[in-house]
CSV table of C-alpha atoms in Angstrom, one decimal:
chain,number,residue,atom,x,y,z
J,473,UNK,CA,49.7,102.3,158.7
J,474,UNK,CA,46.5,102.5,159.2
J,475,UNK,CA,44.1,99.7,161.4
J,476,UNK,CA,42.7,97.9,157.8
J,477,UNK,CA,45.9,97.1,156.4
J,478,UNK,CA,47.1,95.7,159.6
J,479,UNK,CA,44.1,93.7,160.3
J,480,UNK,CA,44.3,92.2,156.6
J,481,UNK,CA,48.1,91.9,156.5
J,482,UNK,CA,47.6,89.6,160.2
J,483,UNK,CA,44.7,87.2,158.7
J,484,UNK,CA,46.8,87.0,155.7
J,485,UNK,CA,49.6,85.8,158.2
J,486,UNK,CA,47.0,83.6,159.9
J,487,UNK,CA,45.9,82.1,156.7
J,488,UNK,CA,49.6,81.2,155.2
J,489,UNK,CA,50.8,80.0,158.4
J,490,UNK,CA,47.3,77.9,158.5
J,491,UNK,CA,48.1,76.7,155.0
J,492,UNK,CA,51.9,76.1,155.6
J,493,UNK,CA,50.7,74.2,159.0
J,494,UNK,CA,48.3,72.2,156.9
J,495,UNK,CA,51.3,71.3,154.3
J,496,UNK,CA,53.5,70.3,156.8
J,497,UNK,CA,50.9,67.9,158.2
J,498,UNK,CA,49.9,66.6,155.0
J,499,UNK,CA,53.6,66.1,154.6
J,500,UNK,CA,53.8,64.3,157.6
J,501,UNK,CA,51.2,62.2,156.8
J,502,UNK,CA,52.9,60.9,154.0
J,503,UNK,CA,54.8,56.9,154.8
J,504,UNK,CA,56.8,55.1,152.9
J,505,UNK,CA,56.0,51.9,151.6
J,506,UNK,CA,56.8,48.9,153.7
J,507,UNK,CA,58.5,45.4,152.2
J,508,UNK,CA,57.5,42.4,153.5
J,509,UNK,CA,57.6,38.6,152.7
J,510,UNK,CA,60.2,39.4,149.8
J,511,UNK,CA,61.8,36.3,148.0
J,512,UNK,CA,64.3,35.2,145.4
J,513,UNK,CA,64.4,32.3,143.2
J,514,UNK,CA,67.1,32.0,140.9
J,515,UNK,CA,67.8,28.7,138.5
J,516,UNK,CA,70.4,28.7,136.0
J,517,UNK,CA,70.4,27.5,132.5
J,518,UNK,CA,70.5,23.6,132.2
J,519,UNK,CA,71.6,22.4,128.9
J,520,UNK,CA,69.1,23.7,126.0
J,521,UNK,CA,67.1,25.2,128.9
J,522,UNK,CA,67.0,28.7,130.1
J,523,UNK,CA,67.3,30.0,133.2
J,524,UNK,CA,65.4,32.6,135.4
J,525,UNK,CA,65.1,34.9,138.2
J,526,UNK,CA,62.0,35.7,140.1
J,527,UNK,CA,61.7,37.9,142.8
J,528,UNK,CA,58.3,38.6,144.8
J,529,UNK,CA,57.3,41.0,147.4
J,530,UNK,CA,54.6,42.3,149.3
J,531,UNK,CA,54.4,46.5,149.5
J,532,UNK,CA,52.0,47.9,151.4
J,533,UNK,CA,51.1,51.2,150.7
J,534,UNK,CA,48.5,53.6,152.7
J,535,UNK,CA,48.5,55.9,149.1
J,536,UNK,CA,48.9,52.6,146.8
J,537,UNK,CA,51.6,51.4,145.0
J,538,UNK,CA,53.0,53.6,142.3
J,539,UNK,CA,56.1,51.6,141.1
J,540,UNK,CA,58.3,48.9,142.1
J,541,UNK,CA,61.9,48.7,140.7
J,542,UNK,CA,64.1,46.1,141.0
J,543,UNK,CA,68.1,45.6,140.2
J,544,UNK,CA,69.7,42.3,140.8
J,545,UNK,CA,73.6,42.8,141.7
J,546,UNK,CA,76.8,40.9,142.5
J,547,UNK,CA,77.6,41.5,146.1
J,548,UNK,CA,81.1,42.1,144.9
J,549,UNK,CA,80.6,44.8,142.7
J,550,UNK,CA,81.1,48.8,142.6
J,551,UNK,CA,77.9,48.6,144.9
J,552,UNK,CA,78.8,47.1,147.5
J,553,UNK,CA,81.8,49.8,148.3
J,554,UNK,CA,80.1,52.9,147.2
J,555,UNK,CA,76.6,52.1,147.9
J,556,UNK,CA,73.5,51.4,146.2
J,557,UNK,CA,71.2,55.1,145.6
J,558,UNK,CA,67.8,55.4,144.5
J,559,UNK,CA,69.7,57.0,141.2
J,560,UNK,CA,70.9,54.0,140.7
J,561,UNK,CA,67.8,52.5,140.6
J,562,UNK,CA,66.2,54.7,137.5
J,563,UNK,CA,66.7,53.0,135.2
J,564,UNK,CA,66.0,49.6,137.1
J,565,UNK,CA,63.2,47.5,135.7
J,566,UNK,CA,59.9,47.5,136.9
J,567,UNK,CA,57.9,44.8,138.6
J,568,UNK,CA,54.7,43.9,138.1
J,569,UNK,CA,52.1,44.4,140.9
J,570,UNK,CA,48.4,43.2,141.4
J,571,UNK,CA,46.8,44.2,144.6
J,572,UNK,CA,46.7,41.8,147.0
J,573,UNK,CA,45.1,42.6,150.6
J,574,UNK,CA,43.9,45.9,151.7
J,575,UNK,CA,47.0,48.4,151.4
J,576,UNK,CA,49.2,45.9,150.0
J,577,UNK,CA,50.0,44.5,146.4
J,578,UNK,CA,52.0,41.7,145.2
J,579,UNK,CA,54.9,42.8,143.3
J,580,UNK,CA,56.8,40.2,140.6
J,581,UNK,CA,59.6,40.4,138.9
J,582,UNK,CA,60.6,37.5,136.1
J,583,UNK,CA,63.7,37.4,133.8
J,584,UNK,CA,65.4,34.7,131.8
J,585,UNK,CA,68.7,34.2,132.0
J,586,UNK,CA,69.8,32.8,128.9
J,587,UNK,CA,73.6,30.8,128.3
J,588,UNK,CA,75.4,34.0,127.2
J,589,UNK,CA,73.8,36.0,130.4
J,590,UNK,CA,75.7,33.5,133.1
J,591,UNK,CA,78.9,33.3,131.1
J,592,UNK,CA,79.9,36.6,131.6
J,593,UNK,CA,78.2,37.4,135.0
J,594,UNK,CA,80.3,37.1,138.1
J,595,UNK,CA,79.8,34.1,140.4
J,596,UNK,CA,78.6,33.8,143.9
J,597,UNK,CA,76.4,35.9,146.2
J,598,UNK,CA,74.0,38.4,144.5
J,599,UNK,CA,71.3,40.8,146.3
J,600,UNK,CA,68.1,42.1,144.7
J,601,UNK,CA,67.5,46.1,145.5
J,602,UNK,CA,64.4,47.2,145.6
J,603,UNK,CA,63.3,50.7,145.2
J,604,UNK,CA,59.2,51.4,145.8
J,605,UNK,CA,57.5,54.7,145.4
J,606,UNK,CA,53.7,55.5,146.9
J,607,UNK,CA,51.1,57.2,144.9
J,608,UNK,CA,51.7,59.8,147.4
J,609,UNK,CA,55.9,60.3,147.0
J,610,UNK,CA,56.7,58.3,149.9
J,611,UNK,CA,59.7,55.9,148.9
J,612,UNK,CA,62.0,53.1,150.2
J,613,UNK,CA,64.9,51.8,148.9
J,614,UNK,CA,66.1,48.6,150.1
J,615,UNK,CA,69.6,47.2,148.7
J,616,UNK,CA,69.4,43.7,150.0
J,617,UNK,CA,65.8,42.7,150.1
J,618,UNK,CA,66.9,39.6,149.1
J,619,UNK,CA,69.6,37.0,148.0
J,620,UNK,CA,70.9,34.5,145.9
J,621,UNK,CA,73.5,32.5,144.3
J,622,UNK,CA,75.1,32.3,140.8
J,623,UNK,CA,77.1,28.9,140.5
């Protein structure tokens, strides 16, 4: 072999392990989002009145805040024994989030809950799951962010 093709086939070495270094750090780099301050109101439907949930939480991001999902569930449920994933959470409905201070935004979530939704929901202790994604890929899933109470 002779001395040019060795010399080009080390710097090309040099230069993928540089740039495979450099992913690996960006990679690194990368955090997932952080909950904080995350609460639930839930009032049911009185009479002629509807109900609603509303669930709000701080998510600070270093890369911002791509998306917020949120799933309310019954803690006794098919969740609770296998396990909330963030597949589960795909096709979970999106809060809205305004930014708030520096890295973090202010995420809220708002449903009605009508008659017919509370008739056929279980009773009792519910949790809200949260699943939030950075601009950057970084994730967290949290199953029990929050709780409340169907009566």
């Amino acid at each position: 072999m002779s001395r040019r093709i060795v010399l080009s086939v080390t710097a090309g070495v040099v230069v993928l392990g540089g740039a495979g270094a450099f992913a690996l750090a960006y990679a690194g780099d990368q955090q997932s989002p952080v909950l904080t301050h995350s609460t639930a109101r839930y009032t049911a439907p009185d009479g002629d009145r509807d109900g609603s949930l509303t669930f709000t939480t701080d998510v600070t991001a270093s890369s911002d805040v791509k998306s917020v999902k949120v799933l309310a569930w019954p803690a006794h449920s098919s969740f609770a024994k296998k396990g909330l994933t963030a597949k589960d959470m795909a096709a979970a409905e999106s809060a809205v989030c305004k930014p708030s201070v520096g890295d973090t935004e202010r995420c809220t979530y708002k449903v009605t809950i009508t008659r017919a939704d509370t008739d056929g929901s279980p009773r009792g202790l519910w949790h809200v799951a949260v699943l939030a994604t950075a601009e950057d890929g970084g994730t967290t899933l949290d199953t029990k962010t929050a709780d409340f109470t169907v009566m």
